[in-house]
PDB file of C-alpha atoms in Angstrom:
ATOM      1  CA  MET Y 148     143.663  57.142  96.765  1.00 97.00           C
ATOM      2  CA  LYS Y 149     147.161  56.176  95.655  1.00 98.00           C
ATOM      3  CA  LEU Y 150     149.184  53.461  97.391  1.00 98.00           C
ATOM      4  CA  ILE Y 151     152.628  51.954  96.772  1.00 98.00           C
ATOM      5  CA  SER Y 152     154.131  48.706  98.016  1.00 98.00           C
ATOM      6  CA  TRP Y 153     157.794  47.713  97.793  1.00 98.00           C
ATOM      7  CA  ASN Y 154     160.049  45.000  99.151  1.00 98.00           C
ATOM      8  CA  ILE Y 155     162.999  47.303  99.742  1.00 98.00           C
ATOM      9  CA  ASP Y 156     165.436  44.569 100.850  1.00 97.00           C
ATOM     10  CA  SER Y 157     166.884  46.598 103.737  1.00 97.00           C
ATOM     11  CA  LEU Y 158     165.576  50.038 104.561  1.00 97.00           C
ATOM     12  CA  ASN Y 159     168.614  50.327 106.809  1.00 94.00           C
ATOM     13  CA  ALA Y 160     170.973  50.007 103.835  1.00 95.00           C
ATOM     14  CA  ALA Y 161     168.873  52.294 101.635  1.00 97.00           C
ATOM     15  CA  LEU Y 162     169.029  55.064 104.229  1.00 96.00           C
ATOM     16  CA  THR Y 163     172.596  54.751 105.535  1.00 95.00           C
ATOM     17  CA  SER Y 164     174.865  52.758 103.187  1.00 96.00           C
ATOM     18  CA  ASP Y 165     177.314  54.242 100.674  1.00 95.00           C
ATOM     19  CA  SER Y 166     177.153  51.217  98.357  1.00 96.00           C
ATOM     20  CA  ASN Y 167     176.105  51.453  94.721  1.00 95.00           C
ATOM     21  CA  ARG Y 168     173.087  49.264  95.463  1.00 95.00           C
ATOM     22  CA  ALA Y 169     172.007  51.606  98.266  1.00 96.00           C
ATOM     23  CA  ALA Y 170     172.275  54.542  95.874  1.00 97.00           C
ATOM     24  CA  LEU Y 171     170.003  52.700  93.438  1.00 97.00           C
ATOM     25  CA  SER Y 172     167.557  52.050  96.284  1.00 97.00           C
ATOM     26  CA  ARG Y 173     167.507  55.731  97.206  1.00 97.00           C
ATOM     27  CA  ALA Y 174     166.779  56.592  93.587  1.00 97.00           C
ATOM     28  CA  VAL Y 175     163.731  54.311  93.746  1.00 98.00           C
ATOM     29  CA  LEU Y 176     162.647  55.972  96.990  1.00 97.00           C
ATOM     30  CA  ASN Y 177     162.879  59.337  95.230  1.00 97.00           C
ATOM     31  CA  THR Y 178     160.682  57.998  92.439  1.00 98.00           C
ATOM     32  CA  ILE Y 179     158.128  56.923  95.047  1.00 98.00           C
ATOM     33  CA  ILE Y 180     158.231  60.340  96.716  1.00 97.00           C
ATOM     34  CA  GLU Y 181     157.572  62.048  93.375  1.00 97.00           C
ATOM     35  CA  LEU Y 182     154.419  59.948  92.931  1.00 98.00           C
ATOM     36  CA  GLU Y 183     153.030  61.385  96.204  1.00 97.00           C
ATOM     37  CA  PRO Y 184     151.202  58.254  97.381  1.00 98.00           C
ATOM     38  CA  ASP Y 185     148.859  58.414 100.341  1.00 98.00           C
ATOM     39  CA  VAL Y 186     150.248  55.161 101.762  1.00 98.00           C
ATOM     40  CA  ILE Y 187     153.607  53.429 101.297  1.00 98.00           C
ATOM     41  CA  ALA Y 188     154.101  49.814 102.385  1.00 99.00           C
ATOM     42  CA  LEU Y 189     157.672  48.531 102.767  1.00 98.00           C
ATOM     43  CA  GLN Y 190     158.669  44.918 103.293  1.00 98.00           C
ATOM     44  CA  GLU Y 191     161.964  43.339 104.349  1.00 98.00           C
ATOM     45  CA  THR Y 192     163.060  46.461 106.189  1.00 98.00           C
ATOM     46  CA  LYS Y 193     165.709  44.588 108.237  1.00 97.00           C
ATOM     47  CA  LEU Y 194     165.540  47.137 111.043  1.00 96.00           C
ATOM     48  CA  PRO Y 195     166.780  46.510 114.603  1.00 95.00           C
ATOM     49  CA  ARG Y 196     164.392  45.021 117.167  1.00 95.00           C
ATOM     50  CA  LYS Y 197     163.705  48.471 118.614  1.00 95.00           C
ATOM     51  CA  GLY Y 198     162.847  49.764 115.159  1.00 95.00           C
ATOM     52  CA  PRO Y 199     164.461  52.665 113.312  1.00 96.00           C
ATOM     53  CA  SER Y 200     167.397  54.349 115.003  1.00 95.00           C
ATOM     54  CA  LYS Y 201     167.567  58.091 115.643  1.00 96.00           C
ATOM     55  CA  LYS Y 202     169.570  58.376 112.430  1.00 96.00           C
ATOM     56  CA  HIS Y 203     166.942  56.431 110.480  1.00 96.00           C
ATOM     57  CA  ILE Y 204     164.160  58.586 111.903  1.00 97.00           C
ATOM     58  CA  ALA Y 205     165.961  61.828 111.047  1.00 97.00           C
ATOM     59  CA  ILE Y 206     166.461  60.699 107.439  1.00 97.00           C
ATOM     60  CA  LEU Y 207     162.863  59.504 107.101  1.00 97.00           C
ATOM     61  CA  GLU Y 208     161.521  62.769 108.500  1.00 97.00           C
ATOM     62  CA  GLU Y 209     163.720  64.739 106.092  1.00 97.00           C
ATOM     63  CA  HIS Y 210     162.591  62.819 103.019  1.00 96.00           C
ATOM     64  CA  PHE Y 211     158.981  62.161 104.064  1.00 98.00           C
ATOM     65  CA  PRO Y 212     158.016  65.310 106.014  1.00 98.00           C
ATOM     66  CA  THR Y 213     154.276  64.909 105.386  1.00 98.00           C
ATOM     67  CA  TYR Y 214     154.143  61.253 106.519  1.00 98.00           C
ATOM     68  CA  GLU Y 215     153.826  59.343 109.749  1.00 98.00           C
ATOM     69  CA  PHE Y 216     155.491  55.950 109.884  1.00 97.00           C
ATOM     70  CA  VAL Y 217     154.976  52.757 111.871  1.00 98.00           C
ATOM     71  CA  TRP Y 218     156.858  49.490 111.788  1.00 98.00           C
ATOM     72  CA  ASN Y 219     156.891  45.865 112.865  1.00 98.00           C
ATOM     73  CA  SER Y 220     160.377  44.483 113.468  1.00 97.00           C
ATOM     74  CA  SER Y 221     161.712  40.999 114.115  1.00 96.00           C
ATOM     75  CA  GLN Y 222     161.753  40.115 117.823  1.00 96.00           C
ATOM     76  CA  GLU Y 223     163.232  37.261 119.857  1.00 95.00           C
ATOM     77  CA  PRO Y 224     163.282  34.316 119.329  1.00 94.00           C
ATOM     78  CA  ALA Y 225     163.462  35.321 115.650  1.00 94.00           C
ATOM     79  CA  ARG Y 226     166.682  36.566 114.104  1.00 93.00           C
ATOM     80  CA  LYS Y 227     167.471  40.230 114.697  1.00 93.00           C
ATOM     81  CA  SER Y 228     167.449  42.712 111.813  1.00 93.00           C
ATOM     82  CA  TYR Y 229     165.514  40.190 109.739  1.00 94.00           C
ATOM     83  CA  ALA Y 230     162.330  40.524 107.670  1.00 97.00           C
ATOM     84  CA  GLY Y 231     160.180  43.385 109.051  1.00 98.00           C
ATOM     85  CA  THR Y 232     157.554  45.731 107.614  1.00 98.00           C
ATOM     86  CA  MET Y 233     156.803  49.469 107.683  1.00 98.00           C
ATOM     87  CA  PHE Y 234     153.969  51.761 106.641  1.00 98.00           C
ATOM     88  CA  LEU Y 235     154.330  55.432 105.827  1.00 98.00           C
ATOM     89  CA  TYR Y 236     151.050  57.328 105.483  1.00 98.00           C
ATOM     90  CA  LYS Y 237     150.018  60.939 105.031  1.00 98.00           C
ATOM     91  CA  LYS Y 238     149.611  62.630 108.400  1.00 97.00           C
ATOM     92  CA  HIS Y 239     145.978  63.577 107.865  1.00 96.00           C
ATOM     93  CA  LEU Y 240     144.846  59.951 107.527  1.00 97.00           C
ATOM     94  CA  ASN Y 241     145.073  58.835 111.196  1.00 94.00           C
ATOM     95  CA  PRO Y 242     144.530  55.064 110.834  1.00 98.00           C
ATOM     96  CA  THR Y 243     144.488  52.585 113.696  1.00 98.00           C
ATOM     97  CA  VAL Y 244     147.591  50.376 113.576  1.00 98.00           C
ATOM     98  CA  SER Y 245     147.749  46.693 114.495  1.00 98.00           C
ATOM     99  CA  TYR Y 246     150.560  44.147 114.604  1.00 98.00           C
ATOM    100  CA  PRO Y 247     148.839  40.841 113.843  1.00 98.00           C
ATOM    101  CA  GLU Y 248     149.964  37.397 114.886  1.00 97.00           C
ATOM    102  CA  ILE Y 249     148.272  34.527 113.074  1.00 98.00           C
ATOM    103  CA  GLU Y 250     149.416  31.446 115.028  1.00 97.00           C
ATOM    104  CA  ALA Y 251     151.967  30.672 112.345  1.00 97.00           C
ATOM    105  CA  PRO Y 252     154.785  28.160 112.877  1.00 97.00           C
ATOM    106  CA  ASP Y 253     157.556  29.466 115.135  1.00 95.00           C
ATOM    107  CA  PRO Y 254     159.223  31.878 114.822  1.00 97.00           C
ATOM    108  CA  MET Y 255     157.287  33.416 111.906  1.00 97.00           C
ATOM    109  CA  ASP Y 256     154.925  35.449 114.069  1.00 98.00           C
ATOM    110  CA  ALA Y 257     157.950  37.099 115.685  1.00 97.00           C
ATOM    111  CA  GLU Y 258     159.527  38.161 112.396  1.00 98.00           C
ATOM    112  CA  GLY Y 259     157.485  41.353 111.885  1.00 98.00           C
ATOM    113  CA  ARG Y 260     155.857  40.018 108.724  1.00 98.00           C
ATOM    114  CA  ILE Y 261     152.379  41.605 108.922  1.00 98.00           C
ATOM    115  CA  LEU Y 262     151.287  45.176 109.589  1.00 98.00           C
ATOM    116  CA  THR Y 263     147.747  46.513 109.253  1.00 98.00           C
ATOM    117  CA  LEU Y 264     146.149  49.960 109.035  1.00 98.00           C
ATOM    118  CA  GLU Y 265     142.445  50.323 109.765  1.00 98.00           C
ATOM    119  CA  PHE Y 266     140.565  53.230 108.217  1.00 97.00           C
ATOM    120  CA  ASP Y 267     136.890  54.129 108.579  1.00 96.00           C
ATOM    121  CA  HIS Y 268     135.715  52.036 105.637  1.00 95.00           C
ATOM    122  CA  PHE Y 269     138.592  49.718 104.743  1.00 98.00           C
ATOM    123  CA  TYR Y 270     141.806  48.014 105.838  1.00 98.00           C
ATOM    124  CA  VAL Y 271     145.230  48.259 104.259  1.00 98.00           C
ATOM    125  CA  THR Y 272     147.418  45.352 105.295  1.00 99.00           C
ATOM    126  CA  GLN Y 273     150.811  44.231 104.106  1.00 98.00           C
ATOM    127  CA  VAL Y 274     152.728  40.969 104.319  1.00 98.00           C
ATOM    128  CA  TYR Y 275     156.217  39.641 103.780  1.00 98.00           C
ATOM    129  CA  THR Y 276     155.452  35.977 103.231  1.00 98.00           C
ATOM    130  CA  PRO Y 277     158.070  33.454 104.398  1.00 98.00           C
ATOM    131  CA  ASN Y 278     160.115  31.775 101.691  1.00 97.00           C
ATOM    132  CA  ALA Y 279     159.878  27.984 101.451  1.00 97.00           C
ATOM    133  CA  GLY Y 280     163.671  27.748 101.319  1.00 95.00           C
ATOM    134  CA  SER Y 281     166.187  26.890  98.615  1.00 87.00           C
ATOM    135  CA  LYS Y 282     165.659  23.153  99.133  1.00 93.00           C
ATOM    136  CA  LEU Y 283     161.993  23.582 100.138  1.00 97.00           C
ATOM    137  CA  ASN Y 284     163.025  22.799 103.707  1.00 96.00           C
ATOM    138  CA  ARG Y 285     160.313  25.153 105.028  1.00 96.00           C
ATOM    139  CA  LEU Y 286     157.580  24.213 102.578  1.00 98.00           C
ATOM    140  CA  SER Y 287     155.334  22.602 105.193  1.00 97.00           C
ATOM    141  CA  GLU Y 288     155.687  25.659 107.466  1.00 98.00           C
ATOM    142  CA  ARG Y 289     155.002  27.874 104.483  1.00 98.00           C
ATOM    143  CA  GLN Y 290     151.806  25.960 103.738  1.00 98.00           C
ATOM    144  CA  ARG Y 291     150.670  26.442 107.316  1.00 98.00           C
ATOM    145  CA  TRP Y 292     151.450  30.162 107.036  1.00 98.00           C
ATOM    146  CA  ASP Y 293     149.381  30.421 103.860  1.00 98.00           C
ATOM    147  CA  GLU Y 294     146.392  28.801 105.585  1.00 98.00           C
ATOM    148  CA  GLN Y 295     146.594  31.062 108.617  1.00 98.00           C
ATOM    149  CA  TYR Y 296     147.172  34.220 106.591  1.00 98.00           C
ATOM    150  CA  ALA Y 297     144.193  33.494 104.345  1.00 98.00           C
ATOM    151  CA  GLU Y 298     142.026  33.095 107.435  1.00 98.00           C
ATOM    152  CA  TYR Y 299     143.322  36.391 108.776  1.00 98.00           C
ATOM    153  CA  LEU Y 300     142.416  38.255 105.589  1.00 98.00           C
ATOM    154  CA  ALA Y 301     139.004  36.592 105.493  1.00 98.00           C
ATOM    155  CA  THR Y 302     138.362  37.784 109.051  1.00 98.00           C
ATOM    156  CA  LEU Y 303     139.215  41.366 108.084  1.00 98.00           C
ATOM    157  CA  ASP Y 304     137.024  41.077 104.995  1.00 98.00           C
ATOM    158  CA  GLU Y 305     134.005  40.224 107.151  1.00 98.00           C
ATOM    159  CA  GLU Y 306     134.261  43.711 108.674  1.00 98.00           C
ATOM    160  CA  LYS Y 307     135.444  46.023 105.880  1.00 98.00           C
ATOM    161  CA  VAL Y 308     136.905  46.077 102.393  1.00 98.00           C
ATOM    162  CA  VAL Y 309     140.514  44.876 102.423  1.00 98.00           C
ATOM    163  CA  LEU Y 310     143.500  46.071 100.419  1.00 98.00           C
ATOM    164  CA  ALA Y 311     146.250  43.488 100.925  1.00 99.00           C
ATOM    165  CA  THR Y 312     149.734  43.930  99.527  1.00 99.00           C
ATOM    166  CA  GLY Y 313     153.287  42.772  99.812  1.00 98.00           C
ATOM    167  CA  ASP Y 314     155.799  40.186  98.771  1.00 98.00           C
ATOM    168  CA  PHE Y 315     153.715  37.004  98.691  1.00 98.00           C
ATOM    169  CA  ASN Y 316     156.695  34.930  97.488  1.00 98.00           C
ATOM    170  CA  VAL Y 317     154.647  33.031  94.918  1.00 98.00           C
ATOM    171  CA  ALA Y 318     154.190  33.254  91.170  1.00 98.00           C
ATOM    172  CA  HIS Y 319     150.569  32.219  90.892  1.00 98.00           C
ATOM    173  CA  GLN Y 320     150.312  31.249  87.215  1.00 98.00           C
ATOM    174  CA  GLU Y 321     152.752  30.142  84.541  1.00 98.00           C
ATOM    175  CA  ILE Y 322     152.493  33.575  82.943  1.00 98.00           C
ATOM    176  CA  ASP Y 323     153.762  35.084  86.205  1.00 98.00           C
ATOM    177  CA  LEU Y 324     157.361  34.024  85.580  1.00 98.00           C
ATOM    178  CA  ALA Y 325     159.645  33.899  82.583  1.00 98.00           C
ATOM    179  CA  HIS Y 326     160.668  30.241  82.829  1.00 97.00           C
ATOM    180  CA  PRO Y 327     157.945  28.119  84.447  1.00 98.00           C
ATOM    181  CA  ASP Y 328     159.224  24.801  83.071  1.00 96.00           C
ATOM    182  CA  ARG Y 329     162.601  25.048  84.777  1.00 94.00           C
ATOM    183  CA  ASN Y 330     161.142  26.208  88.129  1.00 96.00           C
ATOM    184  CA  ARG Y 331     158.549  23.532  88.967  1.00 93.00           C
ATOM    185  CA  GLU Y 332     160.359  22.548  92.167  1.00 93.00           C
ATOM    186  CA  THR Y 333     161.641  26.010  93.020  1.00 97.00           C
ATOM    187  CA  ALA Y 334     160.458  27.926  96.076  1.00 97.00           C
ATOM    188  CA  GLY Y 335     157.739  30.317  94.973  1.00 98.00           C
ATOM    189  CA  PHE Y 336     156.451  28.126  92.156  1.00 98.00           C
ATOM    190  CA  THR Y 337     155.635  24.802  93.758  1.00 98.00           C
ATOM    191  CA  ASP Y 338     152.179  23.327  93.258  1.00 98.00           C
ATOM    192  CA  GLU Y 339     151.578  23.680  96.994  1.00 98.00           C
ATOM    193  CA  GLU Y 340     152.350  27.403  97.124  1.00 98.00           C
ATOM    194  CA  ARG Y 341     150.361  28.169  93.988  1.00 98.00           C
ATOM    195  CA  ALA Y 342     147.375  26.244  95.371  1.00 98.00           C
ATOM    196  CA  GLY Y 343     147.661  28.182  98.621  1.00 98.00           C
ATOM    197  CA  PHE Y 344     147.407  31.460  96.720  1.00 98.00           C
ATOM    198  CA  THR Y 345     144.427  30.150  94.765  1.00 98.00           C
ATOM    199  CA  ARG Y 346     142.659  29.291  98.025  1.00 98.00           C
ATOM    200  CA  LEU Y 347     143.387  32.804  99.307  1.00 98.00           C
ATOM    201  CA  LEU Y 348     141.784  34.387  96.253  1.00 98.00           C
ATOM    202  CA  GLU Y 349     138.811  32.040  96.559  1.00 98.00           C
ATOM    203  CA  LYS Y 350     138.076  33.518  99.975  1.00 98.00           C
ATOM    204  CA  GLY Y 351     136.919  36.666  98.192  1.00 98.00           C
ATOM    205  CA  PHE Y 352     139.930  38.546  96.861  1.00 99.00           C
ATOM    206  CA  THR Y 353     140.931  39.896  93.456  1.00 98.00           C
ATOM    207  CA  ASP Y 354     144.438  40.153  92.026  1.00 99.00           C
ATOM    208  CA  THR Y 355     144.186  43.774  90.897  1.00 98.00           C
ATOM    209  CA  PHE Y 356     146.915  43.495  88.259  1.00 98.00           C
ATOM    210  CA  ARG Y 357     145.218  40.592  86.466  1.00 98.00           C
ATOM    211  CA  HIS Y 358     141.841  42.279  86.955  1.00 98.00           C
ATOM    212  CA  LEU Y 359     142.973  45.266  84.892  1.00 98.00           C
ATOM    213  CA  HIS Y 360     145.497  43.712  82.536  1.00 98.00           C
ATOM    214  CA  GLY Y 361     144.152  40.227  81.895  1.00 98.00           C
ATOM    215  CA  ASP Y 362     146.666  37.634  80.696  1.00 97.00           C
ATOM    216  CA  ILE Y 363     149.375  40.110  79.717  1.00 97.00           C
ATOM    217  CA  GLN Y 364     152.792  38.437  79.856  1.00 95.00           C
ATOM    218  CA  ASP Y 365     156.409  39.455  80.441  1.00 97.00           C
ATOM    219  CA  VAL Y 366     155.516  41.899  83.230  1.00 98.00           C
ATOM    220  CA  TYR Y 367     157.267  41.041  86.487  1.00 98.00           C
ATOM    221  CA  SER Y 368     157.976  42.469  89.931  1.00 98.00           C
ATOM    222  CA  TRP Y 369     161.221  40.667  90.823  1.00 98.00           C
ATOM    223  CA  TRP Y 370     164.478  39.828  89.079  1.00 98.00           C
ATOM    224  CA  ASN Y 371     167.145  37.723  90.783  1.00 95.00           C
ATOM    225  CA  GLN Y 372     169.979  40.056  91.736  1.00 91.00           C
ATOM    226  CA  ARG Y 373     172.420  37.129  91.796  1.00 88.00           C
ATOM    227  CA  ALA Y 374     171.961  36.709  88.044  1.00 90.00           C
ATOM    228  CA  LYS Y 375     173.572  39.803  86.529  1.00 89.00           C
ATOM    229  CA  THR Y 376     171.509  39.773  83.342  1.00 94.00           C
ATOM    230  CA  SER Y 377     168.129  38.790  84.817  1.00 96.00           C
ATOM    231  CA  LYS Y 378     166.612  42.242  84.450  1.00 97.00           C
ATOM    232  CA  ILE Y 379     168.267  43.014  81.129  1.00 95.00           C
ATOM    233  CA  ASN Y 380     166.797  39.767  79.790  1.00 96.00           C
ATOM    234  CA  ASN Y 381     163.534  40.283  81.699  1.00 97.00           C
ATOM    235  CA  SER Y 382     163.943  36.856  83.274  1.00 97.00           C
ATOM    236  CA  GLY Y 383     161.639  37.767  86.143  1.00 98.00           C
ATOM    237  CA  TRP Y 384     158.830  36.663  88.426  1.00 98.00           C
ATOM    238  CA  ARG Y 385     155.621  38.398  89.515  1.00 98.00           C
ATOM    239  CA  ILE Y 386     155.541  37.597  93.229  1.00 98.00           C
ATOM    240  CA  ASP Y 387     154.362  40.953  94.634  1.00 98.00           C
ATOM    241  CA  TYR Y 388     150.670  41.837  94.610  1.00 99.00           C
ATOM    242  CA  TRP Y 389     147.930  44.272  95.443  1.00 99.00           C
ATOM    243  CA  LEU Y 390     144.767  42.316  96.298  1.00 99.00           C
ATOM    244  CA  ILE Y 391     141.352  43.810  96.986  1.00 98.00           C
ATOM    245  CA  SER Y 392     138.077  42.432  98.291  1.00 98.00           C
ATOM    246  CA  ASP Y 393     136.052  41.147  95.344  1.00 98.00           C
ATOM    247  CA  ARG Y 394     133.157  43.492  96.087  1.00 98.00           C
ATOM    248  CA  ALA Y 395     135.422  46.531  95.615  1.00 98.00           C
ATOM    249  CA  ALA Y 396     137.291  45.398  92.496  1.00 98.00           C
ATOM    250  CA  ASP Y 397     135.427  47.938  90.363  1.00 97.00           C
ATOM    251  CA  LYS Y 398     137.073  50.696  92.436  1.00 98.00           C
ATOM    252  CA  VAL Y 399     140.532  49.875  91.028  1.00 98.00           C
ATOM    253  CA  ILE Y 400     141.791  52.536  88.618  1.00 98.00           C
ATOM    254  CA  ARG Y 401     145.459  51.539  88.242  1.00 98.00           C
ATOM    255  CA  SER Y 402     147.563  48.551  89.282  1.00 98.00           C
ATOM    256  CA  GLU Y 403     151.040  48.498  87.810  1.00 98.00           C
ATOM    257  CA  MET Y 404     154.755  48.200  88.415  1.00 98.00           C
ATOM    258  CA  VAL Y 405     156.837  51.311  89.055  1.00 98.00           C
ATOM    259  CA  ASP Y 406     160.024  51.578  87.014  1.00 97.00           C
ATOM    260  CA  SER Y 407     163.006  50.909  89.295  1.00 97.00           C
ATOM    261  CA  GLY Y 408     165.645  51.565  86.645  1.00 95.00           C
ATOM    262  CA  GLU Y 409     168.680  49.314  86.661  1.00 94.00           C
ATOM    263  CA  ARG Y 410     168.117  48.134  90.244  1.00 96.00           C
ATOM    264  CA  GLN Y 411     167.446  44.393  90.323  1.00 95.00           C
ATOM    265  CA  ASP Y 412     165.441  42.514  92.983  1.00 97.00           C
ATOM    266  CA  HIS Y 413     161.891  43.831  93.645  1.00 98.00           C
ATOM    267  CA  THR Y 414     160.263  46.799  91.979  1.00 98.00           C
ATOM    268  CA  PRO Y 415     157.511  48.887  93.632  1.00 98.00           C
ATOM    269  CA  LEU Y 416     153.825  48.358  92.854  1.00 98.00           C
ATOM    270  CA  LEU Y 417     151.364  51.205  92.416  1.00 98.00           C
ATOM    271  CA  LEU Y 418     147.652  50.868  93.202  1.00 98.00           C
ATOM    272  CA  GLU Y 419     145.156  53.643  92.625  1.00 98.00           C
ATOM    273  CA  ILE Y 420     141.560  53.252  93.737  1.00 98.00           C
ATOM    274  CA  ASP Y 421     138.458  55.383  93.571  1.00 95.00           C
ATOM    275  CA  GLY Y 422     138.006  56.561  97.134  1.00 78.00           C
ATOM    276  CA  SER Y 423     134.457  57.808  96.679  1.00 61.00           C
TER     277      SER Y 423
END
């Protein structure tokens, strides 16, 4: 089984905008299509509260004719067209879809940040983890989110094997970002956030990339688009993950980044597992 996860930073723009950045996003989508994954997880879709418009749906159906798609969009009292997640999956798969709320600090549960597919023998769930803020003004709320999300995954894991993916907004180890020394107090690399991710893994989950590639360095999933040379210089962070229940780690065949060309920001992640 082949799965791809990507923080697309506005599906709306990727599908409908004429900007150069939108064109780069569409090129990445075409790369994903060529890989023919069984499941595609998208974060930060920024769709309206009612979900994709008729125009969005027509474009998705044109480009992904063999897929069904489901979404979780930001609802009141959260900001509109903010955050959001979407799954596309091959039509023959027929999973059960759920839209979890984890008793996170308001309004995080209303921001469409988690979406879960249940299959016969496993779950696939994705997350767009809240950012702690440029001045760490939401760090305490972020810590509460991390606790609640870890409990949610642990609950799923009691029932079936879990594949958990998304933008976790944390570089777990020093080797997961290019410049750890200058980012000690930066959102995504605070001691508190890193410890929260450690506690999540300790509940029975494996970071599939590290499982296969060990302590390889200089491989990242995100480059700051506000810094024009961040990708050229590979000044990146690895903040996007595919996790799997520990007991199924030996099923992982591939876990790697997908080349997104010159587009900065997030790059897609590919996971391939033995489905037998």
